[in-house]
Tab-separated table of C-alpha atoms in Angstrom:
chain	number	residue	atom	x	y	z
K	1	MET	CA	15.943	14.082	-22.657
K	2	ILE	CA	12.518	14.859	-23.930
K	3	PHE	CA	11.720	10.712	-24.412
K	4	PHE	CA	13.013	9.679	-21.440
K	5	GLY	CA	10.856	12.440	-19.614
K	6	LEU	CA	7.756	11.903	-21.648
K	7	VAL	CA	8.286	7.784	-21.283
K	8	TYR	CA	8.785	8.353	-17.486
K	9	PHE	CA	6.288	10.627	-16.676
K	10	ALA	CA	3.836	8.228	-19.204
K	11	GLN	CA	4.987	4.686	-16.476
K	12	GLY	CA	3.618	6.576	-13.667
K	13	ILE	CA	0.134	7.444	-15.426
K	14	GLY	CA	0.008	4.553	-16.774
K	15	GLN	CA	1.226	1.376	-13.583
K	16	ALA	CA	-1.718	-0.050	-11.314
K	17	GLY	CA	-1.315	2.706	-9.145
K	18	GLY	CA	-1.288	6.179	-11.267
K	19	LEU	CA	-3.815	7.295	-12.827
K	20	ILE	CA	-6.458	4.235	-12.514
K	21	ASN	CA	-6.154	3.672	-8.924
K	22	GLN	CA	-8.336	5.384	-7.139
K	23	PRO	CA	-11.155	5.487	-9.863
K	24	LEU	CA	-10.715	1.299	-9.660
K	25	MET	CA	-10.661	0.855	-6.714
K	26	ASN	CA	-13.742	3.067	-6.200
K	27	TYR	CA	-15.473	1.346	-8.676
K	28	LEU	CA	-15.251	-2.756	-7.204
K	29	LYS	CA	-16.360	-0.234	-3.830
K	30	ALA	CA	-19.041	0.322	-5.025
K	31	GLN	CA	-19.746	-3.382	-7.290
K	32	GLY	CA	-19.738	-4.811	-2.592
K	33	LEU	CA	-16.086	-6.217	-2.771
K	34	THR	CA	-14.058	-6.183	0.345
K	35	SER	CA	-11.078	-4.717	0.969
K	36	ASP	CA	-8.978	-8.035	1.196
K	37	GLN	CA	-11.231	-9.016	-2.575
K	38	VAL	CA	-9.745	-6.086	-3.710
K	39	ALA	CA	-6.276	-6.664	-1.947
K	40	GLN	CA	-6.420	-9.861	-4.557
K	41	LEU	CA	-7.492	-8.878	-8.006
K	42	PHE	CA	-4.624	-5.981	-7.487
K	43	ALA	CA	-2.000	-8.442	-6.366
K	44	VAL	CA	-2.595	-10.835	-9.521
K	45	LEU	CA	-1.964	-7.445	-11.039
K	46	THR	CA	1.537	-7.904	-9.351
K	47	ILE	CA	1.997	-10.462	-11.273
K	48	PRO	CA	4.324	-8.707	-14.587
K	49	TRP	CA	6.106	-6.758	-12.227
K	50	ILE	CA	7.215	-9.726	-10.521
K	51	ILE	CA	9.115	-10.992	-14.218
K	52	LYS	CA	9.925	-7.915	-14.785
K	53	PRO	CA	13.950	-10.473	-15.435
K	54	LEU	CA	12.579	-12.125	-18.587
K	55	TYR	CA	11.873	-8.918	-20.667
K	56	GLY	CA	15.783	-7.746	-19.811
K	57	LEU	CA	17.096	-11.578	-20.894
K	58	ILE	CA	15.022	-11.168	-23.999
K	59	SER	CA	15.100	-8.192	-25.374
K	60	ASP	CA	19.356	-8.532	-24.809
K	61	LEU	CA	19.321	-11.782	-26.456
K	62	VAL	CA	16.895	-12.003	-29.389
K	63	PRO	CA	16.489	-8.390	-30.960
K	64	LEU	CA	12.428	-8.733	-32.173
K	65	LEU	CA	12.524	-7.499	-36.098
K	66	GLY	CA	16.318	-6.863	-35.791
K	67	TYR	CA	15.985	-4.621	-33.083
K	68	ARG	CA	16.643	-4.835	-28.788
K	69	ARG	CA	14.585	-1.825	-27.925
K	70	LYS	CA	13.103	-0.265	-30.809
K	71	SER	CA	10.524	-2.937	-32.056
K	72	TYR	CA	9.472	-4.016	-28.267
K	73	LEU	CA	8.831	-1.209	-26.813
K	74	PHE	CA	6.644	-0.404	-30.104
K	75	LEU	CA	5.096	-3.651	-29.875
K	76	MET	CA	4.633	-3.276	-25.769
K	77	ASN	CA	3.374	-0.368	-25.364
K	78	GLY	CA	0.477	-0.853	-27.870
K	79	LEU	CA	-0.242	-3.748	-25.324
K	80	ALA	CA	-0.939	-1.533	-22.752
K	81	ALA	CA	-2.866	0.842	-25.042
K	82	ALA	CA	-4.307	-1.727	-25.804
K	83	GLY	CA	-5.713	-3.608	-23.067
K	84	PHE	CA	-6.786	0.390	-21.378
K	85	LEU	CA	-8.858	0.720	-24.414
K	86	TRP	CA	-11.019	-3.476	-24.073
K	87	LEU	CA	-11.585	-1.829	-20.033
K	88	THR	CA	-13.495	0.632	-21.262
K	89	ALA	CA	-16.139	-1.090	-22.319
K	90	LEU	CA	-15.677	-2.760	-18.904
K	91	LEU	CA	-17.535	-4.121	-16.636
K	92	THR	CA	-17.037	-7.217	-14.657
K	93	PRO	CA	-13.889	-7.003	-12.511
K	94	GLN	CA	-12.398	-10.601	-12.805
K	95	TRP	CA	-12.566	-8.968	-17.445
K	96	ILE	CA	-11.993	-4.991	-15.873
K	97	VAL	CA	-8.443	-7.236	-14.043
K	98	ALA	CA	-8.129	-9.209	-17.810
K	99	ALA	CA	-7.704	-6.464	-19.568
K	100	LEU	CA	-5.569	-4.766	-15.986
K	101	VAL	CA	-3.062	-7.450	-16.894
K	102	LEU	CA	-2.664	-7.035	-20.919
K	103	THR	CA	-1.593	-2.651	-19.538
K	104	ALA	CA	0.929	-4.235	-15.960
K	105	LEU	CA	2.564	-7.271	-18.972
K	106	GLY	CA	2.994	-3.790	-21.324
K	107	ILE	CA	4.290	-0.697	-18.574
K	108	ALA	CA	6.447	-3.779	-17.043
K	109	SER	CA	8.297	-4.551	-19.984
K	110	SER	CA	8.723	-0.661	-21.246
K	111	ASP	CA	9.865	-0.047	-18.422
K	112	VAL	CA	12.881	-2.340	-18.240
K	113	LEU	CA	13.330	-1.323	-21.535
K	114	VAL	CA	14.105	2.259	-21.602
K	115	ASP	CA	15.954	1.965	-18.664
K	116	ALA	CA	18.101	-0.246	-20.431
K	117	VAL	CA	18.027	2.768	-23.461
K	118	MET	CA	19.195	4.774	-20.736
K	119	VAL	CA	21.992	3.735	-19.865
K	120	GLU	CA	23.337	2.448	-23.027
K	121	ARG	CA	22.505	6.572	-23.504
K	122	GLY	CA	23.758	7.248	-20.739
K	123	GLN	CA	27.304	5.016	-20.999
K	124	GLN	CA	27.959	6.944	-24.976
K	125	THR	CA	27.338	10.760	-23.523
K	126	GLY	CA	28.290	10.298	-19.172
K	127	GLN	CA	24.470	11.135	-18.486
K	128	ILE	CA	23.522	8.823	-16.576
K	129	LYS	CA	23.431	11.164	-13.688
K	130	ARG	CA	21.377	13.202	-15.082
K	131	PHE	CA	18.877	10.829	-17.262
K	132	GLN	CA	18.155	9.428	-13.824
K	133	SER	CA	17.272	12.138	-12.207
K	134	GLN	CA	14.768	13.630	-15.372
K	135	GLN	CA	13.457	9.807	-14.358
K	136	TRP	CA	12.221	10.617	-10.946
K	137	MET	CA	11.011	14.197	-11.718
K	138	TRP	CA	9.276	13.183	-14.212
K	139	PHE	CA	8.080	9.423	-12.268
K	140	ASN	CA	6.505	12.194	-9.182
K	141	ILE	CA	5.552	14.401	-10.825
K	142	ALA	CA	2.900	11.960	-12.616
K	143	ALA	CA	1.982	11.071	-9.015
K	144	ILE	CA	1.292	14.047	-7.925
K	145	THR	CA	-1.236	14.764	-11.123
K	146	THR	CA	-2.432	11.178	-10.944
K	147	GLY	CA	-3.571	11.721	-7.514
K	148	LEU	CA	-5.344	15.839	-7.673
K	149	LEU	CA	-6.496	14.046	-12.238
K	150	GLY	CA	-8.018	10.451	-9.501
K	151	GLY	CA	-9.731	12.053	-7.104
K	152	TRP	CA	-11.310	14.363	-9.664
K	153	LEU	CA	-13.189	11.662	-11.168
K	154	SER	CA	-13.659	9.682	-8.609
K	155	GLU	CA	-15.771	12.286	-7.258
K	156	ALA	CA	-17.673	14.327	-10.226
K	157	LEU	CA	-18.473	11.005	-11.796
K	158	PRO	CA	-20.224	7.308	-11.095
K	159	PRO	CA	-18.114	4.954	-10.421
K	160	ALA	CA	-17.793	3.273	-14.073
K	161	ALA	CA	-18.267	6.399	-15.602
K	162	ALA	CA	-14.607	7.141	-13.843
K	163	LEU	CA	-12.646	3.880	-14.721
K	164	HIS	CA	-13.899	4.090	-18.137
K	165	THR	CA	-12.926	7.592	-18.026
K	166	ALA	CA	-9.447	7.629	-16.499
K	167	ALA	CA	-9.500	4.322	-19.066
K	168	LEU	CA	-9.326	6.395	-21.839
K	169	ILE	CA	-7.065	9.236	-20.504
K	170	THR	CA	-4.649	6.922	-19.519
K	171	ALA	CA	-4.658	4.460	-23.341
K	172	CYS	CA	-3.175	7.906	-24.372
K	173	ALA	CA	0.525	7.441	-21.751
K	174	PRO	CA	1.754	4.736	-23.592
K	175	ALA	CA	-0.299	5.580	-26.556
K	176	ALA	CA	1.945	8.287	-26.274
K	177	VAL	CA	5.362	6.142	-26.091
K	178	MET	CA	5.286	4.661	-29.376
K	179	ILE	CA	5.562	7.910	-31.510
K	180	ALA	CA	8.138	8.419	-30.038
K	181	THR	CA	9.833	5.284	-30.031
K	182	ALA	CA	9.707	5.649	-33.935
K	183	PHE	CA	10.582	8.685	-33.876
K	184	LEU	CA	13.042	9.337	-31.718
K	185	VAL	CA	15.034	5.881	-30.901
K	186	ARG	CA	17.452	5.391	-32.793
K	187	GLU	CA	19.407	1.795	-32.652
K	188	GLU	CA	21.504	-0.040	-34.918
K	189	LYS	CA	20.364	-4.113	-36.482
K	190	THR	CA	21.134	-6.352	-34.320
K	191	ALA	CA	21.742	-10.023	-34.994
K	192	ILE	CA	21.020	-13.289	-32.176
K	193	ASP	CA	24.997	-12.267	-30.557
K	194	TRP	CA	25.429	-16.597	-28.941
K	195	THR	CA	28.586	-16.043	-27.501
K	196	ARG	CA	26.650	-12.570	-25.241
K	197	PHE	CA	24.609	-16.146	-24.657
K	198	LYS	CA	26.887	-17.755	-23.157
K	199	GLU	CA	28.502	-15.021	-21.149
K	200	SER	CA	25.150	-13.890	-19.694
K	201	THR	CA	24.070	-17.832	-18.982
K	202	GLY	CA	27.598	-18.328	-16.913
K	203	SER	CA	27.625	-14.678	-15.101
K	204	LEU	CA	23.525	-15.678	-14.165
K	205	LEU	CA	24.676	-19.211	-13.254
K	206	SER	CA	27.241	-17.097	-10.707
K	207	ALA	CA	24.827	-15.073	-9.327
K	208	VAL	CA	22.728	-17.593	-7.624
K	209	LYS	CA	25.224	-18.650	-5.970
K	210	SER	CA	26.386	-15.718	-4.037
K	211	ARG	CA	25.232	-16.216	-0.108
K	212	THR	CA	25.147	-12.766	-0.284
K	213	LEU	CA	22.570	-12.598	-2.894
K	214	TRP	CA	20.457	-14.727	-0.919
K	215	ILE	CA	20.736	-13.532	2.342
K	216	VAL	CA	19.376	-9.315	0.789
K	217	ALA	CA	16.869	-11.474	-1.146
K	218	GLY	CA	15.495	-13.530	2.368
K	219	PHE	CA	16.073	-9.763	3.937
K	220	LEU	CA	14.412	-7.771	1.369
K	221	ALA	CA	11.559	-10.618	1.024
K	222	PHE	CA	10.725	-10.381	5.089
K	223	TRP	CA	10.714	-6.577	5.420
K	224	ASN	CA	8.678	-5.736	2.435
K	225	PHE	CA	6.195	-8.638	4.515
K	226	SER	CA	4.630	-7.196	7.550
K	227	PRO	CA	0.504	-6.827	7.079
K	228	SER	CA	0.462	-3.724	4.954
K	229	PHE	CA	-2.731	-1.423	5.059
K	230	GLY	CA	-2.999	0.023	1.444
K	231	THR	CA	-6.535	-1.260	0.406
K	232	PRO	CA	-7.990	-1.418	4.065
K	233	MET	CA	-7.128	1.914	4.462
K	234	TYR	CA	-8.868	3.039	1.963
K	235	TYR	CA	-11.899	1.707	3.088
K	236	HIS	CA	-11.145	3.382	6.497
K	237	MET	CA	-11.590	6.891	4.925
K	238	VAL	CA	-14.108	6.258	3.124
K	239	ASP	CA	-17.115	4.553	5.347
K	240	ASN	CA	-15.197	5.993	8.945
K	241	LEU	CA	-13.461	8.973	9.088
K	242	LYS	CA	-15.696	10.153	5.574
K	243	PHE	CA	-13.552	11.624	2.991
K	244	ASP	CA	-14.509	12.556	0.158
K	245	GLN	CA	-12.904	11.129	-3.474
K	246	ASN	CA	-11.471	14.425	-4.289
K	247	PHE	CA	-9.434	14.975	-0.860
K	248	ILE	CA	-8.381	10.905	-1.021
K	249	GLY	CA	-7.307	12.058	-4.266
K	250	GLN	CA	-5.066	14.828	-2.936
K	251	LEU	CA	-3.514	13.235	-0.196
K	252	GLY	CA	-1.602	10.612	-2.869
K	253	ALA	CA	-0.635	13.537	-4.247
K	254	VAL	CA	0.503	15.389	-1.062
K	255	SER	CA	2.098	12.055	-0.045
K	256	SER	CA	4.137	12.065	-3.803
K	257	ILE	CA	5.307	15.761	-3.173
K	258	GLY	CA	6.656	14.772	0.147
K	259	SER	CA	8.149	11.987	-1.931
K	260	VAL	CA	10.013	13.965	-3.691
K	261	ILE	CA	11.037	15.928	-1.136
K	262	GLY	CA	12.874	12.956	0.644
K	263	ALA	CA	14.133	11.755	-1.991
K	264	PHE	CA	16.407	15.267	-1.522
K	265	VAL	CA	17.020	14.824	1.380
K	266	PHE	CA	18.034	11.378	0.839
K	267	LYS	CA	20.572	12.028	-2.106
K	268	ARG	CA	21.150	15.626	-0.238
K	269	PHE	CA	22.421	14.454	3.264
K	270	LEU	CA	22.014	10.915	3.492
K	271	ALA	CA	23.026	8.677	0.769
K	272	GLY	CA	27.642	9.456	1.224
K	273	ARG	CA	27.207	10.609	4.974
K	274	PHE	CA	26.671	6.539	5.783
K	275	SER	CA	27.037	3.154	5.769
K	276	THR	CA	24.752	0.878	4.399
K	277	THR	CA	24.444	-0.843	7.197
K	278	ALA	CA	24.044	2.180	8.988
K	279	LEU	CA	21.426	3.701	6.508
K	280	VAL	CA	18.704	0.964	7.535
K	281	TYR	CA	19.337	0.705	11.329
K	282	GLN	CA	17.334	4.626	10.605
K	283	SER	CA	15.399	2.388	7.561
K	284	ILE	CA	13.256	1.101	10.211
K	285	LEU	CA	13.486	2.771	13.163
K	286	LEU	CA	11.404	4.769	10.583
K	287	GLY	CA	9.204	2.771	8.511
K	288	ALA	CA	8.311	1.653	12.416
K	289	ILE	CA	7.988	5.841	13.455
K	290	SER	CA	5.517	6.213	9.442
K	291	THR	CA	2.884	3.599	9.789
K	292	VAL	CA	2.254	3.790	13.762
K	293	ALA	CA	1.740	7.708	13.064
K	294	TYR	CA	-0.913	6.168	10.896
K	295	LEU	CA	-2.549	5.330	14.957
K	296	PHE	CA	-3.214	9.315	15.620
K	297	LEU	CA	-5.367	9.943	12.048
K	298	GLY	CA	-8.913	11.075	12.977
K	299	ASN	CA	-9.481	14.280	10.896
K	300	ARG	CA	-8.384	15.974	7.406
K	301	GLN	CA	-5.789	18.371	8.935
K	302	SER	CA	-3.812	15.425	10.278
K	303	ALA	CA	-4.402	13.526	6.705
K	304	VAL	CA	-3.033	16.361	5.265
K	305	ILE	CA	-0.742	16.527	7.686
K	306	LEU	CA	0.285	11.875	7.867
K	307	SER	CA	0.275	11.904	4.089
K	308	PHE	CA	3.186	14.829	3.753
K	309	THR	CA	5.514	13.425	6.368
K	310	THR	CA	4.758	9.291	5.216
K	311	GLY	CA	5.241	10.543	2.190
K	312	LEU	CA	9.148	12.729	2.834
K	313	ILE	CA	9.544	9.642	5.538
K	314	GLY	CA	9.149	6.769	3.954
K	315	MET	CA	11.982	7.351	0.545
K	316	VAL	CA	14.864	7.194	3.122
K	317	PRO	CA	13.528	3.203	3.736
K	318	PHE	CA	12.207	2.276	-0.146
K	319	LEU	CA	15.810	3.713	-1.751
K	320	THR	CA	17.392	2.586	2.000
K	321	MET	CA	16.864	-0.915	0.404
K	322	LEU	CA	17.459	-0.227	-3.723
K	323	SER	CA	20.634	1.778	-2.457
K	324	LEU	CA	21.386	-3.043	-0.392
K	325	ALA	CA	19.793	-4.194	-3.693
K	326	ALA	CA	22.146	-2.514	-5.483
K	327	ALA	CA	25.390	-3.553	-3.577
K	328	ALA	CA	24.541	-6.514	-3.538
K	329	CYS	CA	24.577	-7.261	-6.691
K	330	PRO	CA	27.007	-9.834	-8.260
K	331	PRO	CA	29.507	-8.391	-10.636
K	332	HIS	CA	29.112	-9.000	-15.025
K	333	ALA	CA	24.939	-10.382	-13.909
K	334	GLU	CA	24.261	-7.009	-12.990
K	335	GLY	CA	20.759	-5.648	-14.366
K	336	PHE	CA	19.964	-9.248	-14.174
K	337	THR	CA	20.539	-10.228	-10.330
K	338	PHE	CA	18.820	-6.188	-9.614
K	339	ALA	CA	15.418	-6.809	-11.368
K	340	ALA	CA	15.107	-9.895	-9.564
K	341	LEU	CA	15.508	-8.465	-6.490
K	342	MET	CA	13.529	-6.420	-7.213
K	343	SER	CA	10.429	-8.899	-7.935
K	344	ILE	CA	11.212	-10.559	-4.794
K	345	PHE	CA	10.265	-7.143	-3.849
K	346	ASN	CA	7.440	-6.146	-5.295
K	347	GLY	CA	6.348	-10.205	-4.476
K	348	ALA	CA	6.491	-9.721	-0.980
K	349	SER	CA	4.691	-6.166	-1.179
K	350	GLN	CA	1.701	-8.500	-2.697
K	351	LEU	CA	2.006	-11.033	0.443
K	352	SER	CA	1.434	-8.417	2.840
K	353	ALA	CA	-1.183	-6.601	0.665
K	354	LEU	CA	-3.263	-9.313	0.579
K	355	TRP	CA	-2.717	-10.698	4.124
K	356	GLY	CA	-2.871	-7.947	6.546
K	357	ALA	CA	-6.464	-7.435	4.228
K	358	HIS	CA	-7.395	-10.628	5.479
K	359	LEU	CA	-6.668	-9.268	8.998
K	360	TYR	CA	-8.208	-6.765	8.260
K	361	GLU	CA	-11.804	-8.203	7.034
K	362	HIS	CA	-11.276	-10.728	8.794
K	363	VAL	CA	-10.481	-11.016	11.481
K	364	LEU	CA	-9.161	-7.435	13.296
K	365	ASP	CA	-13.084	-6.297	12.813
K	366	LYS	CA	-11.854	-3.874	10.546
K	367	GLN	CA	-10.223	-2.236	12.970
K	368	MET	CA	-7.376	-0.212	12.132
K	369	ALA	CA	-5.553	0.229	15.468
K	370	PRO	CA	-4.915	-3.169	15.698
K	371	LEU	CA	-3.025	-4.392	11.678
K	372	ILE	CA	-0.712	-0.319	12.074
K	373	TRP	CA	0.449	-2.502	15.622
K	374	THR	CA	0.979	-5.473	13.975
K	375	SER	CA	2.396	-3.338	11.152
K	376	THR	CA	4.757	-1.744	12.899
K	377	ALA	CA	5.771	-5.566	15.106
K	378	PHE	CA	7.111	-6.908	11.796
K	379	THR	CA	8.443	-3.908	10.734
K	380	LEU	CA	10.871	-4.236	14.300
K	381	ALA	CA	12.177	-7.799	14.139
K	382	ALA	CA	13.363	-6.382	10.603
K	383	PHE	CA	16.103	-5.096	13.560
K	384	PHE	CA	17.057	-8.315	14.412
K	385	LEU	CA	18.245	-9.336	11.119
K	386	VAL	CA	20.156	-7.341	10.509
K	387	PRO	CA	23.308	-7.675	11.651
K	388	PHE	CA	23.366	-11.562	9.031
K	389	LEU	CA	23.632	-8.319	6.442
K	390	PRO	CA	26.386	-8.802	4.580
K	391	LYS	CA	28.632	-5.452	4.561
K	392	LEU	CA	27.212	-3.415	1.459
K	393	ASP	CA	28.766	0.295	0.591
K	394	GLY	CA	27.736	0.542	-2.782
K	395	PRO	CA	26.213	2.314	-4.731
K	396	THR	CA	23.444	4.840	-4.446
K	397	PRO	CA	19.974	3.582	-6.643
K	398	SER	CA	20.324	3.290	-10.494
K	399	GLY	CA	16.184	4.239	-10.367
K	400	GLU	CA	14.828	1.381	-10.601
K	401	ARG	CA	11.618	1.359	-9.336
K	402	PRO	CA	9.686	-1.533	-7.451
K	403	ASP	CA	6.019	-1.573	-8.900
K	404	GLU	CA	2.936	0.848	-7.021
K	405	ALA	CA	0.818	-1.581	-7.674
């Protein structure tokens, strides 16, 4: 239990949307990059998350030094720590992104490996749900912590110093996972299992032929493709609303607190009472409401209220889409197909970020209101696709997280 709590806290700190996020955006903005250029650089960091299914396949089928999990966990967290340490000496945006790609590769693969260890230990002890609750709790505690600390660093230090300090602090997270792996992960040595390889290959071929899987994949892609305004909103808050960096970081923490409450509301009041289809309809409506609410962002008070409210109600669509993905996975290929659906989710999210930033900079003359209305319209358009979804009533999400980069 200690191991899982430590690892999920470290992942919350180490991912691109963690502690490094705000100091990095602040530094790139100070270098004169526009919001769409920043979005393009961030999109590169999603590539290691899009190919997540490969990490699971490799660790399942090809042991490293006799271990399927332990050796890979040690190696990939070492790679992430090295990437953050390298970043502390960099100033050029392109090289900074190169270092962050290494960190993303390490964090993304570690995420898959730890989930595999969690499932294996959970099945042996009957504590999967307990492990999952620890995962969400520590991940959100990390999100609250990084929001506060990232904002403070960005306000208190010059942009380059804030970025390098954040990178140095973040490097401690994967380094701690390396130490924990060495002492807390117990795994028997194994060799390549060719029988399991053939079984896995057959299951994957069956999954690819699943019509249900393709329909759900298409819906998830469309749902997440509406032009987002994450990077433009940061520029809008700094340039137009004149919010300081510390306050922007606090808004991130407030949003994470709302997300914790939203996850509880979903589990306690929604997950067991509504069908997956009903939850999808509710999610589209809530998604549209949470998007259009940003039209009322005008001062600090409204920003706090909006951050908390959208963090809370935004968890319902998020967890619903995870439930939809989990329910669509065919038997005997659940792990790979769920990871593949999350890769599609992540890829569409980054295309959304690129498109939204491009519209903001080059089409909408840096006006937030038209971008908000455009995003809302695309969200509502998903209503027309729901009738094509198969009737799925599967389990609640397993705790798999799409990337927050």
